[in-house]
Structures are given as structure tokens and as C-alpha cells.
Coordinates of C-alpha atoms in Angstrom, one line a residue:
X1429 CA 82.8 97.0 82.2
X1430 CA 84.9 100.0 82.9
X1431 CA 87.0 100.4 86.3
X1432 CA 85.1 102.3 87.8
X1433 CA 81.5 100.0 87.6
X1434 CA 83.9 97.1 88.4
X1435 CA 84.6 98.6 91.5
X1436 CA 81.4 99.4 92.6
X1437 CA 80.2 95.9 91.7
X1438 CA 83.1 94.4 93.7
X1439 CA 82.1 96.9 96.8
X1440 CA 78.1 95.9 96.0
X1441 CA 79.3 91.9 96.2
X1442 CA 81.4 92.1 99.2
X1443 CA 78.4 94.5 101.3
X1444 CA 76.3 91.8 100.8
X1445 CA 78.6 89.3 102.1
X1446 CA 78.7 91.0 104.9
X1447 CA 75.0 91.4 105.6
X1448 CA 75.0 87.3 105.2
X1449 CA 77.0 86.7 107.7
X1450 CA 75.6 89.1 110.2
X1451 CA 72.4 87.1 109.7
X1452 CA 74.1 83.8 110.2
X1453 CA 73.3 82.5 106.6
X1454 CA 75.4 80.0 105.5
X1455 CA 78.0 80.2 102.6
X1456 CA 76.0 77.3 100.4
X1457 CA 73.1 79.2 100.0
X1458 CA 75.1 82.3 98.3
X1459 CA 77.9 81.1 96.7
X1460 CA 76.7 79.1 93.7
X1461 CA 79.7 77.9 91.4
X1462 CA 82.1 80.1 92.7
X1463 CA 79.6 83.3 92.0
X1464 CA 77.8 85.6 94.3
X1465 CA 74.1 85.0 94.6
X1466 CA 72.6 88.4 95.5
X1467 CA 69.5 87.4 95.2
X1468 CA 67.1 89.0 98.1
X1469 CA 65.7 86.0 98.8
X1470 CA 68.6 84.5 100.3
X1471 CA 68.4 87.1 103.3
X1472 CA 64.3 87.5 103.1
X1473 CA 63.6 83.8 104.1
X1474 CA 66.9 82.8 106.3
X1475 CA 65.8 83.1 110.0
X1476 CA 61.8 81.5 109.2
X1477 CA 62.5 78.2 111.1
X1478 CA 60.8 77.5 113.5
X1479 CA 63.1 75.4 115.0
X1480 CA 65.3 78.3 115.4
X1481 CA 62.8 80.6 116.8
X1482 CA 62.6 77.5 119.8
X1483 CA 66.2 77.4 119.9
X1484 CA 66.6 81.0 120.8
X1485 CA 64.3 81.0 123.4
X1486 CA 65.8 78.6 125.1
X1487 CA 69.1 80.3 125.2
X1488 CA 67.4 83.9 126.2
X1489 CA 67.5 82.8 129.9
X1490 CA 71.1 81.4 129.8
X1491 CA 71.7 84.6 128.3
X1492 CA 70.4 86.9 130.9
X1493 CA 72.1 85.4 133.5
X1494 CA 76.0 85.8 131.5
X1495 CA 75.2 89.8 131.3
X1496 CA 75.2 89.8 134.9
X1497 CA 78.6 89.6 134.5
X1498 CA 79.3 91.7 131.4
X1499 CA 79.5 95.9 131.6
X1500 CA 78.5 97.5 128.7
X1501 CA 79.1 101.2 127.3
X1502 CA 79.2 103.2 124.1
X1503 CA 77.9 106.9 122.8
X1504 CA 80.2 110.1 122.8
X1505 CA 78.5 111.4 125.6
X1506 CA 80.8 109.7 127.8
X1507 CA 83.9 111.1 128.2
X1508 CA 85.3 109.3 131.4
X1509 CA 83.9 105.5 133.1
X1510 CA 81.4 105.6 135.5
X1511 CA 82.1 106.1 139.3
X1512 CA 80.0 103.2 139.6
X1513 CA 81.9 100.8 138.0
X1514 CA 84.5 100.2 140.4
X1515 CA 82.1 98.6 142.9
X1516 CA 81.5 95.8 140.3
X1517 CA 84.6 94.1 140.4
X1518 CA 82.8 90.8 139.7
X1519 CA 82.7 91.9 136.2
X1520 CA 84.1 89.2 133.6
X1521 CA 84.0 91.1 130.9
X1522 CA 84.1 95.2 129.5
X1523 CA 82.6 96.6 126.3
X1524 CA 83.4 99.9 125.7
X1525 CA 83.7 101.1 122.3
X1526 CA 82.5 104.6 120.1
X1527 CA 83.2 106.7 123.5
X1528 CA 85.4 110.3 124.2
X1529 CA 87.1 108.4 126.9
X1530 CA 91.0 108.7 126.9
X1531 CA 92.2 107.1 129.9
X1532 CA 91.4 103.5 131.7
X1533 CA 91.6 104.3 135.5
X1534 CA 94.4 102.0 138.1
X1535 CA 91.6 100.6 139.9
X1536 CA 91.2 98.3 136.7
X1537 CA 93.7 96.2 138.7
X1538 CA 90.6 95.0 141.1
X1539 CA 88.9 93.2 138.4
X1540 CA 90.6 89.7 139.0
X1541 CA 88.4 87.7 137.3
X1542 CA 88.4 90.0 134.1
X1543 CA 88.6 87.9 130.8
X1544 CA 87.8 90.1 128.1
X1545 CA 88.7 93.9 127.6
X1546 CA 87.4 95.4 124.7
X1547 CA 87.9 99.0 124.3
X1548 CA 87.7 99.8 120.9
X1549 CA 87.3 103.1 118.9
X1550 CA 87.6 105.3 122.1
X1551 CA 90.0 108.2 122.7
X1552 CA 92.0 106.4 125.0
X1553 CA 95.9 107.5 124.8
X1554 CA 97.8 105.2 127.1
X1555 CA 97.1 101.9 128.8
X1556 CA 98.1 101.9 133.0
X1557 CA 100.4 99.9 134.2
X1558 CA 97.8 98.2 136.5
X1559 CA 96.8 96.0 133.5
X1560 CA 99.3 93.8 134.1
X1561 CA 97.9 92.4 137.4
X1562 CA 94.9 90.8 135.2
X1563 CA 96.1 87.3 135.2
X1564 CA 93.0 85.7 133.6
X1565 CA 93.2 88.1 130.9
X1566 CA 92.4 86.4 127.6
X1567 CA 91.1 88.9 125.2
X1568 CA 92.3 92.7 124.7
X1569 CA 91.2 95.0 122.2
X1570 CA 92.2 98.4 122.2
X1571 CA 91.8 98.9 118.7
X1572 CA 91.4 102.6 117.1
X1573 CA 92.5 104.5 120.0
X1574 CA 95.1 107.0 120.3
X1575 CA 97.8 104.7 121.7
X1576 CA 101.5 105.5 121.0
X1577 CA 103.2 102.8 123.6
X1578 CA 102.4 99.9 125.4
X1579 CA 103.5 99.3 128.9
X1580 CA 105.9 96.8 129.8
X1581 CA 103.7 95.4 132.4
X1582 CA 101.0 94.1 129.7
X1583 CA 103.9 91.1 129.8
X1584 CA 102.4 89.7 132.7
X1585 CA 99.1 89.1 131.8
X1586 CA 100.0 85.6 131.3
X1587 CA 96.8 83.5 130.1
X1588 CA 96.1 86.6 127.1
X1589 CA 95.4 84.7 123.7
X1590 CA 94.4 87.3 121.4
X1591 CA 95.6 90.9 121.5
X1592 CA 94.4 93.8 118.7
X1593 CA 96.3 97.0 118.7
X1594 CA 95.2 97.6 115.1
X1595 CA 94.3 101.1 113.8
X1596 CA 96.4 103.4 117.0
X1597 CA 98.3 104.6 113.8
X1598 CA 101.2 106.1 116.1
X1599 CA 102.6 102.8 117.6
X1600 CA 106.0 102.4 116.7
X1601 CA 107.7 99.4 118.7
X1602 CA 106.3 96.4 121.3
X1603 CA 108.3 96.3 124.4
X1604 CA 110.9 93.0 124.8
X1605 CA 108.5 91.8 128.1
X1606 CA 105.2 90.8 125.7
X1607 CA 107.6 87.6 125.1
X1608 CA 106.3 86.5 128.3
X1609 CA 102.9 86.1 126.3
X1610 CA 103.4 82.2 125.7
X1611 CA 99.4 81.6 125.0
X1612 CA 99.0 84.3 122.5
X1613 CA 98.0 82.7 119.7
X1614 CA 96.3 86.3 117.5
X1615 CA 97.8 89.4 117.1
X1616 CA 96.7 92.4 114.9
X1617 CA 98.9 95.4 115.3
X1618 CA 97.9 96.6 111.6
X1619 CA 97.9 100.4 111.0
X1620 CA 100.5 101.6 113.0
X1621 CA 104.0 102.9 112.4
X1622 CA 106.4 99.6 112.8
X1623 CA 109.1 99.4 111.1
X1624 CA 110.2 95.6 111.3
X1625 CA 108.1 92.9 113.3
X1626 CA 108.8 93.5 116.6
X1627 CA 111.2 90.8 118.6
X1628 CA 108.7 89.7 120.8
X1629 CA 106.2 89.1 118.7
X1630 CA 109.1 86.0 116.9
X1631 CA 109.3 84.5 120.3
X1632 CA 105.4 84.1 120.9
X1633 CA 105.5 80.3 120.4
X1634 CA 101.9 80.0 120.2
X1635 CA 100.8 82.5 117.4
X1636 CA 98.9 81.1 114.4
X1637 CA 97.2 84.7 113.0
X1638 CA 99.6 88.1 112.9
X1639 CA 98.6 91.0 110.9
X1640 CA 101.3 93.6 110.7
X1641 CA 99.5 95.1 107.5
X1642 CA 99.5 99.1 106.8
X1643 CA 103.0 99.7 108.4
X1644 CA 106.4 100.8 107.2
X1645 CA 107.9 97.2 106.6
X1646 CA 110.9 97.3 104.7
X1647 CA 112.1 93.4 104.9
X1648 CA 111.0 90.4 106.6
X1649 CA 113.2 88.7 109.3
X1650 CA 115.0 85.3 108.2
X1651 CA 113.9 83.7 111.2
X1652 CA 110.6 84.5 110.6
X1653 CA 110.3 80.5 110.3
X1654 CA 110.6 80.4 114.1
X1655 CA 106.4 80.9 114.4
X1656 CA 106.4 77.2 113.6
X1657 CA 102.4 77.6 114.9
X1658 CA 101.9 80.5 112.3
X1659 CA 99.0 79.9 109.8
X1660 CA 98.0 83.4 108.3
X1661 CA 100.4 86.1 107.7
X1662 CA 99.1 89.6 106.3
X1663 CA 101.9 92.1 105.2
X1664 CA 99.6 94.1 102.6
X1665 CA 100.6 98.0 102.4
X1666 CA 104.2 97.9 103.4
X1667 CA 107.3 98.5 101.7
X1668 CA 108.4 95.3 100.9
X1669 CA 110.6 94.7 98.1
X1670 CA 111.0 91.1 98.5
X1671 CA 110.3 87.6 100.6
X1672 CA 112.3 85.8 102.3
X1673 CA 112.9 81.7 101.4
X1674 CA 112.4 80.9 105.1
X1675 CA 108.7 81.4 104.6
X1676 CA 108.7 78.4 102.7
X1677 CA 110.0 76.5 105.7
X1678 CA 106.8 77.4 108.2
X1679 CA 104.9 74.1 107.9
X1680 CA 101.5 74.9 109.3
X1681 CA 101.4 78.7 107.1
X1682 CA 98.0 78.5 105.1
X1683 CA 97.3 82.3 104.0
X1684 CA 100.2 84.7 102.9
X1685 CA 98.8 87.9 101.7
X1686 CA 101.0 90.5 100.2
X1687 CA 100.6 94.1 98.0
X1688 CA 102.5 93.0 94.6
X1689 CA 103.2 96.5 93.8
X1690 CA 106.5 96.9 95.3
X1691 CA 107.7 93.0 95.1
X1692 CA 110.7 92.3 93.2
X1693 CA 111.5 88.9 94.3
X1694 CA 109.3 86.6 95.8
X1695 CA 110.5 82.9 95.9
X1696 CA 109.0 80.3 93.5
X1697 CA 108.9 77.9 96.4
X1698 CA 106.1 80.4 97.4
X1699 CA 104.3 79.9 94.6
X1700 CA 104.7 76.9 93.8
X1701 CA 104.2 75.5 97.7
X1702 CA 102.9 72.1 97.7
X1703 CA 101.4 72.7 101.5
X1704 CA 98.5 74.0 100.4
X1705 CA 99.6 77.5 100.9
X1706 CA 96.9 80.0 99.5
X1707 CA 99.6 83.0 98.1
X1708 CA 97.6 86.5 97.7
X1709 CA 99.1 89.3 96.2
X1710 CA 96.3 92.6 96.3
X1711 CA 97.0 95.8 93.9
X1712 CA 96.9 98.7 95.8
X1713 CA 94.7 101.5 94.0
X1714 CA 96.9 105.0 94.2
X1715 CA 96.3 106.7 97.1
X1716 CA 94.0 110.2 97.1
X1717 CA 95.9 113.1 98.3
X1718 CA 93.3 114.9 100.4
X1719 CA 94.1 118.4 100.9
X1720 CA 93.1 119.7 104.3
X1721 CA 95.3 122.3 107.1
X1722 CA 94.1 120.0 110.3
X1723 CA 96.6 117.3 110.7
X1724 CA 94.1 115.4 113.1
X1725 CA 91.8 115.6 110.4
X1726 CA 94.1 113.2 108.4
X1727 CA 94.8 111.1 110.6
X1728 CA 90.8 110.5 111.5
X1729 CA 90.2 109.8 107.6
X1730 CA 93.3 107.2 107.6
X1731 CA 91.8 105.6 110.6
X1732 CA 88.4 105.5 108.8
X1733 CA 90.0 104.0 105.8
X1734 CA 91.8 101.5 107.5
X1735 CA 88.2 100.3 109.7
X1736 CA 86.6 100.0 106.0
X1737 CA 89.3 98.1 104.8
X1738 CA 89.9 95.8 107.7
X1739 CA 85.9 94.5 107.4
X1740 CA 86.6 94.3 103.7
X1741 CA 89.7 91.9 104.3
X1742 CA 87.9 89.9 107.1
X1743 CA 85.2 88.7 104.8
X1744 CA 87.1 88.2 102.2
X1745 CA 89.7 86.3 104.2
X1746 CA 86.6 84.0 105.6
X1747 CA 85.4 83.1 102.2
X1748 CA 88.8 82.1 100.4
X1749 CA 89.2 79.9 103.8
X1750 CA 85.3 78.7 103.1
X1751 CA 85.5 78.2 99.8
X1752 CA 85.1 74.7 98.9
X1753 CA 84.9 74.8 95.2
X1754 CA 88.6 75.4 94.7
X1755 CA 90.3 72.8 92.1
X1756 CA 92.3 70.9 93.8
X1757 CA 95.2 71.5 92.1
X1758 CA 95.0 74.9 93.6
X1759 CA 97.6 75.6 95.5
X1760 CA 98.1 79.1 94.8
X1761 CA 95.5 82.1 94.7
X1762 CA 96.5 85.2 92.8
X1763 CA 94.1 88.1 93.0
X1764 CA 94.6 91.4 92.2
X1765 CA 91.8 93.9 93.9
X1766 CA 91.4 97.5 93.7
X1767 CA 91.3 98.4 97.4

């Protein structure tokens, strides 16, 4: 099979991953032996049950009552939030995502009982200071914006577990205040412009899943063992030339994904873990120069590239975690994948 039909078979494979677990379907019935079933069948008769037609019924009404409480928004046509919106400060959670809207207005600061702010793939370029006086904050996206900076003030959103900055391209630092973030226990800031993991993000006690992939890394910090919570650690497409030893020392670390291209040294207490540390190193395919006068028009493919890739990674990070028919005396997982 030549490299270029590999490929496409690896892209086919992982597409239909994908479409199984947007319907729900359960690893067992596709993954026979280790190998991809893509038979039809397996997404043609999933979703027949009757028992699961009865089920979601029942839940429709539950349902209908949470999106009382849930505001909603997305097309290009919208290029600024509603007046309206700031009369519904009940609101527990925002969706907005795939808009032209660049900035989140001050009077977010009335919606108290916000837990979830996901504002995804918009055209927003800075984040008010106001978003600080969410104190029930849990979740906040604000993935494949336009962001350069993140205000000091995010700090005080106290109860915030999971924060995604992925894909802003521009961000460069985090300030020193996010160390106030005690309960964060996800962070994504992939696709930006960091140059070493940020020092606030080594004293968020709490954090079990950080992806700082698609940066600028150069070296890892030696006291990197200090996220004695951390369990996956992605550091694919950076500069690194080598890992440190104290990785070895982070006792609850159970995926460590790397690009091998530019490794020199990585410790054979890595390899060799006895923690059941899964240890992947991807291959990086060379990159395309694409020609083109508009430099807004290369960031916008980068940013594309990057969304593809991420939904690749997340699959493919769900199955190796899935995957029960591992020897084992597996304790390492060496792949090497055309990206």
C-alpha cells in the first residue's frame, strides 16, 4: 500500500470513528481484535431499540424544562449579542459558537448563576474584565477566537474546572492571578504562541488533563512533577529536543504524547514506566508551504488545520484509553501517524 492510500485509509478509519460515537454506538460493536469494523451495519441498526426510543421520551420533558435556562446562538449573521439578552440574567448557561461577534459585553457580570460559557469559533478579540465576578463559573470555552491576552480578573472565577483557550493562535503568556484557579482540573491552550508552560498553570493543584500542543515549547520545566493530579499530558508540535526525568516521578500520569521528530533524549524510565504509562510519539508529516499575499488568510487555514486535527486527536485519544484488548504487558504505545 503506498503512502499516500495509507493515508486516506487511516483518514477513512478514523471518520468513521467519529460518526460511531456521535451515534452513541459502543466501542465492542466496532472494534473487533484490535481492527476497525466499518461495516455499515454497525451504524444502520444501532438506535432500533425500542427500549431506547421509551427512554428518550421520557427525558424529552426533563429536557424542555433545562433549556429554559440555556441561551443559544450561532450563524454569521450575527455580528453583536442580542439587546435582549441582558434581561435574562437567569441564564445558566451560553452557547454561542460560528458567529462574527468580537466582543462579550460588561453586563455579562449580571449573570450570577452562569455555569457554562461556551463561545467558541467566534470573532471575539478580548475577554472583559467583568468575567471575573462569575463565581459559579465552571466551564469556559473560548476556543478559536481571536484572543491575544487574558485578563487578570479571570483569576477570580473561583469554582472554574475546565478552561479551553485552544486554537486563539496569538496567545503568548497566562497571567500569574489564574493560580487562584484551585478547581481547574482541564486545560487546553493548544495552538497558540507559548513559549514555556505558563507558571500558573504548575501551581493548579487540581489539573489532571493539559494540552499545550502546537506551541513554540523549547524544554519542559523540572518541576513539572509538581501536577501530582496530572494524568494526560499532550506536547505534540513543539520544539522539544528532549524530556525531562521528573516526568517519571508524576504518579497518577497515564497518557504522554509527544512529536518524535525533534527528540534527542527521552528517558528510558519513560519508556520503560512500570505505571502503566501509555508513551506516544506521532510523526509529523512536513508541512505545505501555501503561497498566498493575505496574512489573515494563513492564519484562517492554520486555525482550520488545527480544528481538523484536534477531532482527529480526541478520538483517537478516547480509543487508546478504551481499548481493552491491549497485552498486558503493554506498558508502552509507540505509534507513528502521518498527521
Amino acid at each position: 500500500m503506498s503512502e499516500r492510500a495509507e493515508q486516506q485509509w487511516i483518514k477513512q478509519e478514523w471518520n468513521f470513528i467519529l460518526e460511531c460515537r456521535k451515534k452513541g454506538i459502543p466501542q465492542s460493536k466496532y472494534l473487533k481484535n484490535g481492527f476497525v469494523d466499518t461495516s455499515e451495519k454497525n451504524l444502520d441498526t444501532h438506535g432500533k431499540n425500542p427500549h431506547l426510543k421509551k427512554s428518550h421520551a421520557l427525558s424529552d420533558g426533563v429536557k424542555k424544562e433545562q433549556n429554559k435556562f440555556i441561551f443559544q446562538l450561532s450563524g454569521e449573521q450575527w455580528t453583536e449579542l442580542p439587546d435582549s439578552l441582558k434581561e435574562q440574567i437567569y441564564l445558566k448557561e451560553w452557547h454561542v459558537y460560528n458567529t462574527l461577534i468580537q466582543t462579550i459585553p460588561a453586563y455579562l457580570a449580571l449573570f450570577q448563576d452562569l455555569r457554562v460559557l461556551e463561545l467558541s469559533k467566534n470573532q471575539i478579540n478580548h475577554l472583559p474584565a467583568e468575567i471575573g465576578c462569575l463565581k459559579n463559573l465552571k466551564v469556559l470555552n473560548v476556543s478559536f477566537n481571536n484572543l491575544k491576552s487574558v485578563p487578570p480578573e479571570l483569576g477570580d472565577c473561583e469554582n472554574l474546572e475546565k478552561l479551553d483557550l485552544s486554537g486563539n493562535m496569538e496567545i503568548t503568556e497566562l497571567p500569574f492571578e489564574l493560580s487562584n484557579l484551585k478547581q481547574l482540573t482541564y486545560v487546553d491552550v493548544s495552538a497558540n504562541k507559548f513559549h514555556s508552560i505558563p507558571i500558573c498553570v504548575l501551581r493548579m493543584s487540581n489539573l489532571q488533563w493539559l494540552d499545550i500542543s502546537s506551541n513554540s515549547l523549547k524544554d519542559i520545566p523540572e518541576d513539572i512533577d509538581r501536577l501530582d493530579e496530572l494524568q494526560t499530558l499532550l506536547l505534540q508540535k513543539n520544539k522539544l529536543t528532549y524530556l525531562p526525568r521528573a516526568l517519571v516521578n508524576m504518579p497518577k500520569l497515564s497518557l504522554l504524547v509527544v512529536s518524535g521528530d525533534d527528540l534527542v533524549e527521552i528517558p528510558t524510565a519513560i519508556c520503560e514506566s512500570t505505571t502503566g504509562l501509555k508513551f506516544v510519539s506521532l510523526k509529523d508529516s512536513p508541512v505545505e508551504t501555501i503561497v498566498c499575499e493575505d496574512t489573515e488568510e494563513i492564519i484562517e487555514n492554520e486555525r482550520e488545520r488545527e480544528q481538523v486535527e484536534k477531532e482527529f486527536m480526541k478520538a483517537y485519544i478516547e480509543d487508546l484509553r478504551e481499548r481493552e484488548s491491549t497485552p498486558s504487558y503493554t506498558t508502552k504505545v509507540m505509534l507513528s501517524l502521518q498527521l
